[in-house]
Short mmCIF file of C-alpha atoms in Angstrom, two decimals:
data_model
loop_
_atom_site.label_atom_id
_atom_site.label_comp_id
_atom_site.label_asym_id
_atom_site.label_seq_id
_atom_site.Cartn_x
_atom_site.Cartn_y
_atom_site.Cartn_z
CA UNK A 1 -49.06 -56.36 38.77
CA UNK A 2 -48.98 -52.95 36.68
CA UNK A 3 -52.55 -52.00 38.17
CA UNK A 4 -50.81 -53.13 41.76
CA UNK A 5 -47.66 -50.90 40.88
CA UNK A 6 -49.45 -48.47 39.80
CA UNK A 7 -51.51 -47.98 42.67
CA UNK A 8 -48.61 -48.14 44.88
CA UNK A 9 -46.78 -45.11 42.68
CA UNK A 10 -50.00 -42.97 43.62
CA UNK A 11 -49.79 -43.86 47.11
CA UNK A 12 -46.39 -43.12 47.18
CA UNK A 13 -47.05 -40.37 45.32
CA UNK A 14 -49.77 -38.86 47.86
CA UNK A 15 -47.54 -37.66 50.54
CA UNK A 16 -45.76 -35.62 48.50
CA UNK A 17 -48.70 -33.74 46.62
CA UNK A 18 -49.98 -33.05 50.20
CA UNK A 19 -46.96 -31.30 50.91
CA UNK A 20 -46.75 -29.70 47.97
CA UNK A 21 -50.86 -28.34 48.38
CA UNK A 22 -49.70 -27.46 51.91
CA UNK A 23 -46.92 -25.23 50.74
CA UNK A 24 -48.64 -23.47 48.00
CA UNK A 25 -51.40 -22.68 50.27
CA UNK A 26 -48.81 -21.28 53.01
CA UNK A 27 -46.86 -19.32 50.46
CA UNK A 28 -50.20 -17.61 49.03
CA UNK A 29 -51.11 -16.58 52.73
CA UNK A 30 -47.58 -15.10 53.26
CA UNK A 31 -47.74 -13.52 50.06
CA UNK A 32 -50.92 -12.14 50.86
CA UNK A 33 -50.06 -10.84 54.47
CA UNK A 34 -46.66 -9.07 52.80
CA UNK A 35 -48.19 -7.51 50.12
CA UNK A 36 -51.59 -6.04 51.66
CA UNK A 37 -49.13 -4.62 54.42
CA UNK A 38 -46.31 -3.64 52.17
CA UNK A 39 -49.55 -1.54 50.33
CA UNK A 40 -50.89 -0.47 53.41
CA UNK A 41 -47.12 1.34 54.51
CA UNK A 42 -47.06 2.28 51.04
CA UNK A 43 -50.92 3.93 51.28
CA UNK A 44 -49.57 5.65 54.63
CA UNK A 45 -47.30 8.21 52.95
CA UNK A 46 -49.55 9.31 50.45
CA UNK A 47 -52.34 9.69 53.94
CA UNK A 48 -54.09 13.32 53.61
CA UNK A 49 -55.96 13.14 56.86
CA UNK A 50 -54.38 15.14 60.24
CA UNK A 51 -53.80 12.80 63.10
CA UNK A 52 -56.76 12.22 65.44
CA UNK A 53 -56.87 13.75 68.71
CA UNK A 54 -56.51 10.05 70.48
CA UNK A 55 -53.12 8.95 68.06
CA UNK A 56 -51.98 12.79 68.82
CA UNK A 57 -52.26 12.25 72.37
CA UNK A 58 -50.80 8.36 72.20
CA UNK A 59 -47.69 10.27 69.98
CA UNK A 60 -47.08 12.79 72.67
CA UNK A 61 -46.93 9.58 75.88
CA UNK A 62 -43.85 8.37 73.29
CA UNK A 63 -42.10 11.76 73.06
CA UNK A 64 -42.85 11.22 77.78
CA UNK A 65 -41.72 7.77 77.84
CA UNK A 66 -43.47 7.42 81.05
CA UNK A 67 -44.52 4.14 82.71
CA UNK A 68 -48.58 5.45 82.58
CA UNK A 69 -50.56 8.08 81.12
CA UNK A 70 -53.64 9.42 81.93
CA UNK A 71 -56.74 7.25 80.33
CA UNK A 72 -54.66 4.10 78.75
CA UNK A 73 -51.09 2.07 79.41
CA UNK A 74 -48.60 3.38 77.97
CA UNK A 75 -47.17 0.63 76.04
CA UNK A 76 -49.09 2.60 72.08
CA UNK A 77 -46.88 5.51 73.26
CA UNK A 78 -43.23 3.59 73.32
CA UNK A 79 -44.58 1.90 70.14
CA UNK A 80 -45.18 4.98 68.22
CA UNK A 81 -41.96 6.38 69.75
CA UNK A 82 -39.93 3.42 68.37
CA UNK A 83 -41.56 3.32 64.75
CA UNK A 84 -40.71 7.28 64.83
CA UNK A 85 -37.24 6.27 65.72
CA UNK A 86 -36.96 3.95 62.74
CA UNK A 87 -38.87 6.11 60.41
CA UNK A 88 -36.50 8.73 60.88
CA UNK A 89 -39.38 11.51 61.84
CA UNK A 90 -42.29 12.70 63.54
CA UNK A 91 -45.09 13.35 60.77
CA UNK A 92 -48.16 11.05 60.36
CA UNK A 93 -47.02 8.33 58.12
CA UNK A 94 -44.45 7.60 61.18
CA UNK A 95 -46.64 8.35 64.17
CA UNK A 96 -49.40 5.49 62.38
CA UNK A 97 -46.48 3.14 60.69
CA UNK A 98 -46.76 0.63 63.22
CA UNK A 99 -50.11 0.58 62.40
CA UNK A 100 -50.01 -1.80 59.21
CA UNK A 101 -47.15 -3.84 60.65
CA UNK A 102 -48.38 -4.88 63.92
CA UNK A 103 -51.47 -6.01 62.05
CA UNK A 104 -49.25 -7.79 59.42
CA UNK A 105 -47.41 -9.81 62.18
CA UNK A 106 -50.94 -10.28 64.11
CA UNK A 107 -52.47 -12.11 60.76
CA UNK A 108 -49.11 -14.51 60.35
CA UNK A 109 -49.60 -15.22 63.95
CA UNK A 110 -53.17 -15.99 62.98
CA UNK A 111 -51.88 -18.34 60.64
CA UNK A 112 -49.55 -20.29 63.41
CA UNK A 113 -52.36 -20.51 65.59
CA UNK A 114 -54.51 -21.92 62.79
CA UNK A 115 -52.32 -24.29 62.24
CA UNK A 116 -52.53 -25.91 65.29
CA UNK A 117 -56.15 -26.22 65.68
CA UNK A 118 -56.87 -26.81 61.84
CA UNK A 119 -55.57 -28.13 58.27
CA UNK A 120 -53.41 -25.52 56.57
CA UNK A 121 -56.17 -24.53 54.19
CA UNK A 122 -58.21 -22.91 57.28
CA UNK A 123 -55.14 -21.43 58.86
CA UNK A 124 -54.57 -19.68 55.16
CA UNK A 125 -58.23 -18.60 55.14
CA UNK A 126 -58.25 -17.46 58.68
CA UNK A 127 -55.16 -15.34 58.16
CA UNK A 128 -56.41 -13.85 55.00
CA UNK A 129 -59.90 -13.15 56.35
CA UNK A 130 -58.45 -11.29 59.44
CA UNK A 131 -56.24 -9.01 57.12
CA UNK A 132 -59.39 -7.27 55.58
CA UNK A 133 -61.34 -7.53 58.60
CA UNK A 134 -62.97 -3.98 57.93
CA UNK A 135 -61.85 -3.48 61.67
CA UNK A 136 -58.12 -4.51 60.52
CA UNK A 137 -58.44 -2.04 57.67
CA UNK A 138 -59.43 0.98 59.62
CA UNK A 139 -56.73 -0.16 61.97
CA UNK A 140 -54.08 -0.32 59.77
CA UNK A 141 -55.30 3.63 58.50
CA UNK A 142 -55.08 4.78 62.28
CA UNK A 143 -52.69 3.89 65.33
CA UNK A 144 -55.02 2.94 68.38
CA UNK A 145 -54.81 0.64 71.19
CA UNK A 146 -56.53 -2.12 69.90
CA UNK A 147 -53.75 -2.86 67.23
CA UNK A 148 -50.63 -4.06 69.70
CA UNK A 149 -53.71 -5.89 72.24
CA UNK A 150 -54.81 -7.98 69.20
CA UNK A 151 -50.94 -9.08 68.34
CA UNK A 152 -50.82 -9.93 72.07
CA UNK A 153 -54.18 -11.52 72.56
CA UNK A 154 -52.55 -13.94 69.44
CA UNK A 155 -49.98 -14.69 70.85
CA UNK A 156 -50.95 -15.55 74.33
CA UNK A 157 -53.10 -17.92 72.10
CA UNK A 158 -49.70 -19.41 70.66
CA UNK A 159 -48.01 -19.56 73.77
CA UNK A 160 -51.73 -21.57 75.58
CA UNK A 161 -51.70 -23.74 73.05
CA UNK A 162 -47.76 -24.55 73.29
CA UNK A 163 -48.53 -25.03 76.75
CA UNK A 164 -51.28 -27.49 76.31
CA UNK A 165 -49.32 -29.16 73.82
CA UNK A 166 -46.15 -29.44 76.60
CA UNK A 167 -48.65 -30.73 79.52
CA UNK A 168 -50.47 -33.94 77.23
CA UNK A 169 -46.32 -34.93 76.32
CA UNK A 170 -45.53 -34.81 79.87
CA UNK A 171 -42.65 -32.33 79.36
CA UNK A 172 -41.27 -29.07 81.30
CA UNK A 173 -42.24 -25.70 78.91
CA UNK A 174 -40.91 -23.07 81.35
CA UNK A 175 -39.82 -20.81 78.24
CA UNK A 176 -43.69 -21.03 77.08
CA UNK A 177 -44.65 -19.78 80.84
CA UNK A 178 -42.42 -16.83 80.70
CA UNK A 179 -43.82 -15.61 77.19
CA UNK A 180 -47.48 -16.39 78.27
CA UNK A 181 -46.70 -13.91 80.89
CA UNK A 182 -44.76 -11.52 79.20
CA UNK A 183 -47.75 -11.66 76.17
CA UNK A 184 -50.39 -11.07 78.41
CA UNK A 185 -48.14 -8.50 80.51
CA UNK A 186 -48.06 -6.55 77.15
CA UNK A 187 -51.26 -6.69 76.24
CA UNK A 188 -52.53 -5.65 79.26
CA UNK A 189 -49.65 -2.77 78.66
CA UNK A 190 -51.76 -2.25 75.25
CA UNK A 191 -55.33 -1.95 76.97
CA UNK A 192 -56.78 -3.13 79.97
CA UNK A 193 -59.68 -4.84 77.81
CA UNK A 194 -56.91 -7.18 77.70
CA UNK A 195 -58.13 -8.43 81.16
CA UNK A 196 -61.38 -10.28 79.30
CA UNK A 197 -59.10 -12.82 78.39
CA UNK A 198 -58.56 -14.17 81.75
CA UNK A 199 -61.98 -16.00 82.24
CA UNK A 200 -62.10 -16.69 78.93
CA UNK A 201 -58.51 -18.73 78.73
CA UNK A 202 -60.10 -20.62 82.32
CA UNK A 203 -63.33 -21.05 80.46
CA UNK A 204 -61.46 -22.48 77.33
CA UNK A 205 -59.77 -24.90 78.95
CA UNK A 206 -62.47 -26.21 81.60
CA UNK A 207 -64.07 -27.05 77.65
CA UNK A 208 -60.64 -28.84 75.74
CA UNK A 209 -57.80 -30.60 76.58
CA UNK A 210 -56.24 -28.34 74.12
CA UNK A 211 -56.33 -25.51 75.88
CA UNK A 212 -55.61 -26.90 79.05
CA UNK A 213 -52.10 -26.02 80.92
CA UNK A 214 -50.46 -26.78 84.15
CA UNK A 215 -51.18 -25.11 87.52
CA UNK A 216 -47.21 -24.47 87.86
CA UNK A 217 -47.14 -23.01 84.36
CA UNK A 218 -49.97 -20.54 84.92
CA UNK A 219 -48.06 -19.49 88.09
CA UNK A 220 -45.31 -18.69 86.44
CA UNK A 221 -46.79 -16.86 83.76
CA UNK A 222 -48.91 -14.96 86.52
CA UNK A 223 -45.64 -14.08 88.24
CA UNK A 224 -44.31 -12.62 85.00
CA UNK A 225 -47.34 -10.40 83.98
CA UNK A 226 -47.03 -9.32 87.24
CA UNK A 227 -43.43 -7.85 86.75
CA UNK A 228 -44.81 -6.56 83.56
CA UNK A 229 -47.24 -4.58 84.60
CA UNK A 230 -45.55 -3.06 88.26
CA UNK A 231 -44.18 -0.11 86.68
CA UNK A 232 -47.68 0.80 85.61
CA UNK A 233 -49.52 -0.28 88.43
CA UNK A 234 -46.51 2.40 90.45
CA UNK A 235 -47.33 4.88 88.15
CA UNK A 236 -51.31 4.42 88.72
CA UNK A 237 -50.72 4.74 92.54
CA UNK A 238 -48.82 7.70 92.09
CA UNK A 239 -50.60 9.45 90.23
CA UNK A 240 -54.12 8.75 92.37
CA UNK A 241 -54.96 5.92 90.39
CA UNK A 242 -56.33 8.33 87.55
CA UNK A 243 -56.39 5.90 84.53
CA UNK A 244 -58.56 3.58 86.85
CA UNK A 245 -60.54 6.37 87.39
CA UNK A 246 -61.02 7.45 83.84
CA UNK A 247 -61.83 3.46 82.71
CA UNK A 248 -64.80 3.45 85.30
CA UNK A 249 -65.77 6.90 83.85
CA UNK A 250 -65.84 5.34 80.52
CA UNK A 251 -67.87 2.82 81.69
CA UNK A 252 -70.33 5.24 82.65
CA UNK A 253 -72.56 2.98 85.06
CA UNK A 254 -75.40 4.94 87.44
CA UNK A 255 -77.05 1.87 88.95
CA UNK A 256 -79.09 -0.39 87.38
CA UNK A 257 -80.50 0.43 83.99
CA UNK A 258 -81.91 -1.11 80.65
CA UNK A 259 -80.94 0.53 78.06
CA UNK A 260 -82.05 -1.43 74.91
CA UNK A 261 -81.40 1.03 71.93
CA UNK A 262 -77.17 1.47 72.59
CA UNK A 263 -77.06 -2.46 73.49
CA UNK A 264 -78.79 -3.73 69.99
CA UNK A 265 -77.03 -0.71 68.15
CA UNK A 266 -73.67 -2.28 69.48
CA UNK A 267 -74.38 -5.64 68.95
CA UNK A 268 -75.04 -5.18 65.22
CA UNK A 269 -72.45 -2.64 64.72
CA UNK A 270 -70.18 -5.71 65.16
CA UNK A 271 -71.31 -6.82 61.66
CA UNK A 272 -69.79 -3.65 60.45
CA UNK A 273 -66.56 -4.07 62.40
CA UNK A 274 -65.60 -7.74 60.72
CA UNK A 275 -68.20 -7.84 57.75
CA UNK A 276 -71.49 -9.60 57.99
CA UNK A 277 -70.56 -12.78 56.67
CA UNK A 278 -67.53 -13.37 59.53
CA UNK A 279 -70.37 -12.63 62.11
CA UNK A 280 -72.89 -14.32 61.11
CA UNK A 281 -70.57 -17.67 60.49
CA UNK A 282 -69.45 -16.75 64.37
CA UNK A 283 -72.82 -17.05 65.37
CA UNK A 284 -74.01 -19.78 63.58
CA UNK A 285 -70.66 -21.87 64.62
CA UNK A 286 -71.28 -21.05 68.39
CA UNK A 287 -74.82 -22.29 67.48
CA UNK A 288 -73.46 -25.79 65.77
CA UNK A 289 -70.74 -26.35 68.45
CA UNK A 290 -70.45 -29.68 69.12
CA UNK A 291 -66.78 -30.49 69.39
CA UNK A 292 -64.54 -28.93 72.51
CA UNK A 293 -62.03 -27.33 70.04
CA UNK A 294 -65.03 -25.09 68.73
CA UNK A 295 -66.54 -24.78 72.41
CA UNK A 296 -63.17 -23.30 73.65
CA UNK A 297 -63.11 -20.92 70.32
CA UNK A 298 -66.42 -20.41 71.63
CA UNK A 299 -65.33 -19.16 74.77
CA UNK A 300 -62.74 -17.13 73.97
CA UNK A 301 -64.82 -15.00 71.38
CA UNK A 302 -68.17 -14.83 72.11
CA UNK A 303 -68.64 -13.81 75.93
CA UNK A 304 -66.64 -10.93 75.66
CA UNK A 305 -69.05 -9.93 72.53
CA UNK A 306 -71.76 -10.53 75.06
CA UNK A 307 -70.65 -8.80 78.27
CA UNK A 308 -69.87 -5.54 75.83
CA UNK A 309 -73.51 -5.97 74.56
CA UNK A 310 -74.25 -5.97 78.95
CA UNK A 311 -72.44 -2.71 78.98
CA UNK A 312 -74.64 -1.46 76.48
CA UNK A 313 -77.65 -2.19 78.26
CA UNK A 314 -76.06 -0.54 81.45
CA UNK A 315 -74.92 2.53 80.01
CA UNK A 316 -72.95 2.94 76.44
CA UNK A 317 -70.71 0.66 74.26
CA UNK A 318 -68.65 1.75 71.45
CA UNK A 319 -68.19 -0.73 68.39
CA UNK A 320 -64.43 -1.24 68.74
CA UNK A 321 -64.93 -2.34 72.40
CA UNK A 322 -65.34 -5.79 71.63
CA UNK A 323 -62.55 -6.03 68.76
CA UNK A 324 -60.40 -8.15 70.69
CA UNK A 325 -62.94 -10.97 70.38
CA UNK A 326 -62.41 -11.35 66.95
CA UNK A 327 -58.60 -13.08 66.95
CA UNK A 328 -60.42 -16.14 68.48
CA UNK A 329 -63.65 -14.94 66.03
CA UNK A 330 -61.92 -15.40 62.98
CA UNK A 331 -61.19 -19.02 63.92
CA UNK A 332 -64.40 -19.90 65.01
CA UNK A 333 -66.18 -18.37 61.77
CA UNK A 334 -63.24 -19.87 59.41
CA UNK A 335 -65.04 -23.45 59.06
CA UNK A 336 -68.40 -22.19 58.86
CA UNK A 337 -67.12 -19.72 55.72
CA UNK A 338 -65.16 -22.59 54.36
CA UNK A 339 -67.89 -24.82 54.22
CA UNK A 340 -69.45 -23.17 50.79
CA UNK A 341 -67.64 -21.83 47.94
CA UNK A 342 -69.58 -18.37 48.18
CA UNK A 343 -69.51 -17.72 51.61
CA UNK A 344 -65.65 -17.77 51.06
CA UNK A 345 -65.36 -15.57 47.67
CA UNK A 346 -68.23 -13.08 49.22
CA UNK A 347 -66.16 -12.69 52.54
CA UNK A 348 -62.94 -12.10 51.29
CA UNK A 349 -64.34 -9.55 48.09
CA UNK A 350 -66.19 -7.79 50.71
CA UNK A 351 -63.16 -7.22 52.84
CA UNK A 352 -60.88 -6.73 50.03
CA UNK A 353 -63.44 -4.01 48.70
CA UNK A 354 -63.24 -1.98 51.99
CA UNK A 355 -59.54 -2.69 51.71
CA UNK A 356 -59.05 -0.95 48.94
CA UNK A 357 -61.82 1.88 49.61
CA UNK A 358 -60.57 2.70 53.06
CA UNK A 359 -57.06 3.61 52.36
CA UNK A 360 -58.48 4.90 48.96
CA UNK A 361 -60.42 7.72 50.91
CA UNK A 362 -57.76 9.07 53.13
CA UNK A 363 -56.20 9.94 49.63
CA UNK A 364 -58.33 11.00 47.15
CA UNK A 365 -61.38 11.31 49.07
CA UNK A 366 -60.93 13.88 51.70
CA UNK A 367 -63.23 16.19 50.04
CA UNK A 368 -66.02 14.04 49.70
CA UNK A 369 -69.10 15.28 50.87
CA UNK A 370 -72.45 13.33 52.35
CA UNK A 371 -75.46 14.27 51.67
CA UNK A 372 -76.00 16.20 54.60
CA UNK A 373 -73.14 18.80 53.59
CA UNK A 374 -70.76 17.21 55.84
CA UNK A 375 -67.27 16.40 54.77
CA UNK A 376 -67.47 12.40 55.11
CA UNK A 377 -64.24 12.44 56.88
CA UNK A 378 -64.42 15.30 58.79
CA UNK A 379 -63.10 13.92 61.92
CA UNK A 380 -59.46 13.51 60.56
CA UNK A 381 -59.69 16.38 58.93
CA UNK A 382 -58.77 20.40 59.68
CA UNK A 383 -57.06 20.36 63.01
CA UNK A 384 -53.92 21.29 61.74
CA UNK A 385 -55.20 24.21 59.72
CA UNK A 386 -57.14 25.09 62.74
CA UNK A 387 -53.46 24.91 64.97
CA UNK A 388 -51.96 26.62 62.59
CA UNK A 389 -54.32 29.30 62.07
CA UNK A 390 -54.14 29.96 66.12
CA UNK A 391 -50.70 29.83 66.19
CA UNK A 392 -49.99 31.97 63.39
CA UNK A 393 -52.60 35.31 64.78
CA UNK A 394 -51.23 34.48 68.73
CA UNK A 395 -47.69 34.92 67.07
CA UNK A 396 -48.75 38.15 65.85
CA UNK A 397 -50.37 39.66 68.95
CA UNK A 398 -47.30 38.91 70.79
CA UNK A 399 -48.03 35.98 72.95
CA UNK A 400 -45.93 33.70 74.27
CA UNK A 401 -48.54 30.66 75.21
CA UNK A 402 -51.52 29.07 74.34
CA UNK A 403 -53.48 27.62 75.96
CA UNK A 404 -57.26 25.43 75.41
CA UNK A 405 -59.28 23.26 77.39
CA UNK A 406 -60.64 21.17 74.93
CA UNK A 407 -58.92 17.96 74.28
CA UNK A 408 -58.99 18.13 70.52
CA UNK A 409 -57.23 21.38 70.19
CA UNK A 410 -54.90 20.50 73.00
CA UNK A 411 -53.58 17.52 71.71
CA UNK A 412 -52.80 19.28 67.90
CA UNK A 413 -51.57 22.19 69.74
CA UNK A 414 -48.95 20.02 71.52
CA UNK A 415 -48.55 17.85 68.44
CA UNK A 416 -47.98 20.51 65.99
CA UNK A 417 -46.02 22.69 68.39
CA UNK A 418 -43.51 20.26 69.01
CA UNK A 419 -40.70 21.70 68.41
CA UNK A 420 -41.94 25.43 69.04
CA UNK A 421 -39.67 26.52 71.72
CA UNK A 422 -40.64 30.58 72.00
CA UNK A 423 -44.46 29.81 72.57
CA UNK A 424 -45.48 27.57 75.27
CA UNK A 425 -48.10 25.12 75.00
CA UNK A 426 -50.15 24.31 78.04
CA UNK A 427 -53.92 23.14 79.41
CA UNK A 428 -56.02 25.58 81.13
CA UNK A 429 -55.55 25.05 84.99
CA UNK A 430 -58.86 22.74 86.07
CA UNK A 431 -60.14 22.45 90.07
CA UNK A 432 -60.89 18.64 90.78
CA UNK A 433 -60.15 15.73 89.10
CA UNK A 434 -58.31 16.59 85.82
CA UNK A 435 -60.64 15.35 82.50
CA UNK A 436 -57.33 14.91 80.19
CA UNK A 437 -53.90 14.23 79.93
CA UNK A 438 -53.07 17.88 79.23
CA UNK A 439 -54.72 19.15 82.44
CA UNK A 440 -52.92 16.28 84.95
CA UNK A 441 -49.21 16.94 83.54
CA UNK A 442 -49.20 20.44 81.70
CA UNK A 443 -51.51 22.85 83.40
CA UNK A 444 -50.49 26.65 82.72
CA UNK A 445 -49.04 27.74 86.39
CA UNK A 446 -49.23 31.43 88.20
CA UNK A 447 -46.34 33.56 85.93
CA UNK A 448 -45.30 30.82 83.74
CA UNK A 449 -46.87 33.27 80.63
CA UNK A 450 -46.96 36.86 80.31
CA UNK A 451 -49.28 37.08 77.61
CA UNK A 452 -50.94 33.62 77.60
CA UNK A 453 -53.93 33.41 74.94
CA UNK A 454 -56.70 31.08 75.00
CA UNK A 455 -57.62 29.13 72.10
CA UNK A 456 -61.15 27.76 71.43
CA UNK A 457 -64.79 27.71 69.95
CA UNK A 458 -67.12 30.59 71.01
CA UNK A 459 -69.04 27.94 72.25
CA UNK A 460 -66.46 26.25 74.16
CA UNK A 461 -65.48 29.14 76.75
CA UNK A 462 -64.78 28.66 79.87
CA UNK A 463 -66.94 30.32 83.05
CA UNK A 464 -63.89 33.01 83.79
CA UNK A 465 -63.95 33.60 79.91
CA UNK A 466 -67.61 34.72 79.98
CA UNK A 467 -68.69 38.27 78.52
CA UNK A 468 -64.66 38.18 77.62
CA UNK A 469 -64.04 39.60 73.61
CA UNK A 470 -61.73 37.61 71.26
CA UNK A 471 -58.51 39.61 70.23
CA UNK A 472 -58.59 37.97 67.09
CA UNK A 473 -62.15 35.49 65.56
CA UNK A 474 -62.14 33.54 62.61
CA UNK A 475 -64.15 30.78 60.49
CA UNK A 476 -62.69 27.33 61.01
CA UNK A 477 -62.33 25.74 57.14
CA UNK A 478 -63.45 22.61 56.28
CA UNK A 479 -62.76 19.82 58.74
CA UNK A 480 -63.99 18.50 62.51
CA UNK A 481 -65.11 22.00 63.23
CA UNK A 482 -66.00 23.50 59.91
CA UNK A 483 -68.05 26.69 60.25
CA UNK A 484 -68.19 27.30 64.01
CA UNK A 485 -66.50 30.61 65.12
CA UNK A 486 -63.31 29.99 66.35
CA UNK A 487 -61.35 32.69 68.72
CA UNK A 488 -58.11 33.57 70.82
CA UNK A 489 -59.14 35.45 74.23
CA UNK A 490 -56.50 36.99 76.29
CA UNK A 491 -56.42 34.90 79.87
CA UNK A 492 -57.03 36.93 82.85
CA UNK A 493 -55.78 36.11 86.23
CA UNK A 494 -58.64 34.77 87.08
CA UNK A 495 -58.49 31.39 85.08
CA UNK A 496 -55.09 30.95 86.68
CA UNK A 497 -55.43 29.31 90.25
CA UNK A 498 -52.84 31.86 92.19
CA UNK A 499 -52.53 34.04 89.53
CA UNK A 500 -55.66 36.47 90.58
CA UNK A 501 -53.38 37.46 93.83
CA UNK A 502 -49.72 36.59 92.30
CA UNK A 503 -48.77 33.69 93.75
#
């Protein structure tokens, strides 16, 4: 009797023990998300790097608050504007503030999505692994279009799972249909690469009931999505579909070519994007995929990596172009990582090292040089100094406008001189299709300035300035143009359309 009573007590205590263990895993995951996000925000306050050219351009889009922009959808600019208002300024801290916060929210969303697919242990591990992916660590230091897109990918997947659940239970879920349309539309407004997930979601639904939604729910989501992106489509139509043309130029397709080198370079670079253990675990999980749920996760991740690898075969493919694949990719990899303790530990340790080293580099490693002598972080240094030097010397010569054609210089000019009232910031006018957002919307017009000066490196002069001597010249200090000769040139009328004849 005593043994029977003990067995009964043990059986009764089991659910409580399981519930307690689940709470511990959830608490651990949420605590890690909050702590890492807070530390990343704190690190940004001490970050000594300049805004990269893309970041400064996104900041300008936030000031414009337009429905579109030259090279990408506008949501990244709106996000920067919102966090600049919340942060009380437009310094590099406020411009980048959204990055760690949005990635932290995305990690919490991964936890929710993982709980829909796995037990709480695997869901928690997936959230922490996502948080420490090298791409997420880097994406928390710099503001990029990938960051909000990743969040909306995960939220879209949650919405699909909720709709699939409603379908299986035979109940309506209009709210989740609207949520799916909003999330997918906002993902497209973050980055057009979100469109990759449309066929991926269809394939996942075909492979697994847990991802299959009703046609009418998909129809409602599609209508909401179109309503979300319609303003951007209108902006593109009003600007000669400039964003679509730029996207096509980025693809750089010129007939059928087989560039094995760029394709392999992209494919193996993914081990650096998400870490070698996560990437290999994704491959192993794909090869072992035997159940419908795993196959659906394969459909939501692997095709995107293969698609961009194929793009590398045709032309070129940058390492971050497939980053959206890893929202589902982390969930695909987690069972493999959790199958061996050393894999779990190695993944988290390696990700943790990167999560510490990269922020420390932006704070204390800005003077660190590679064996070649170049600054390790030269892409993110020297921009502010170049523009401040150029501005000081331009004012000394009585300039009323600083003009440039290099997008890297233009981006910093517009950012650093954002509150300047006496000296205009303008792009050199171009004929034909504008080469940048600045040339599209901010070209110098004839008669707009009496003494415009052109800021450039000595080897970056336009044809209209060939043979002209600079008003002033100097050597760029440490950073992206270190050692290059920089100068300011008086801009002759022939450089400005309509200026030569006084029109």
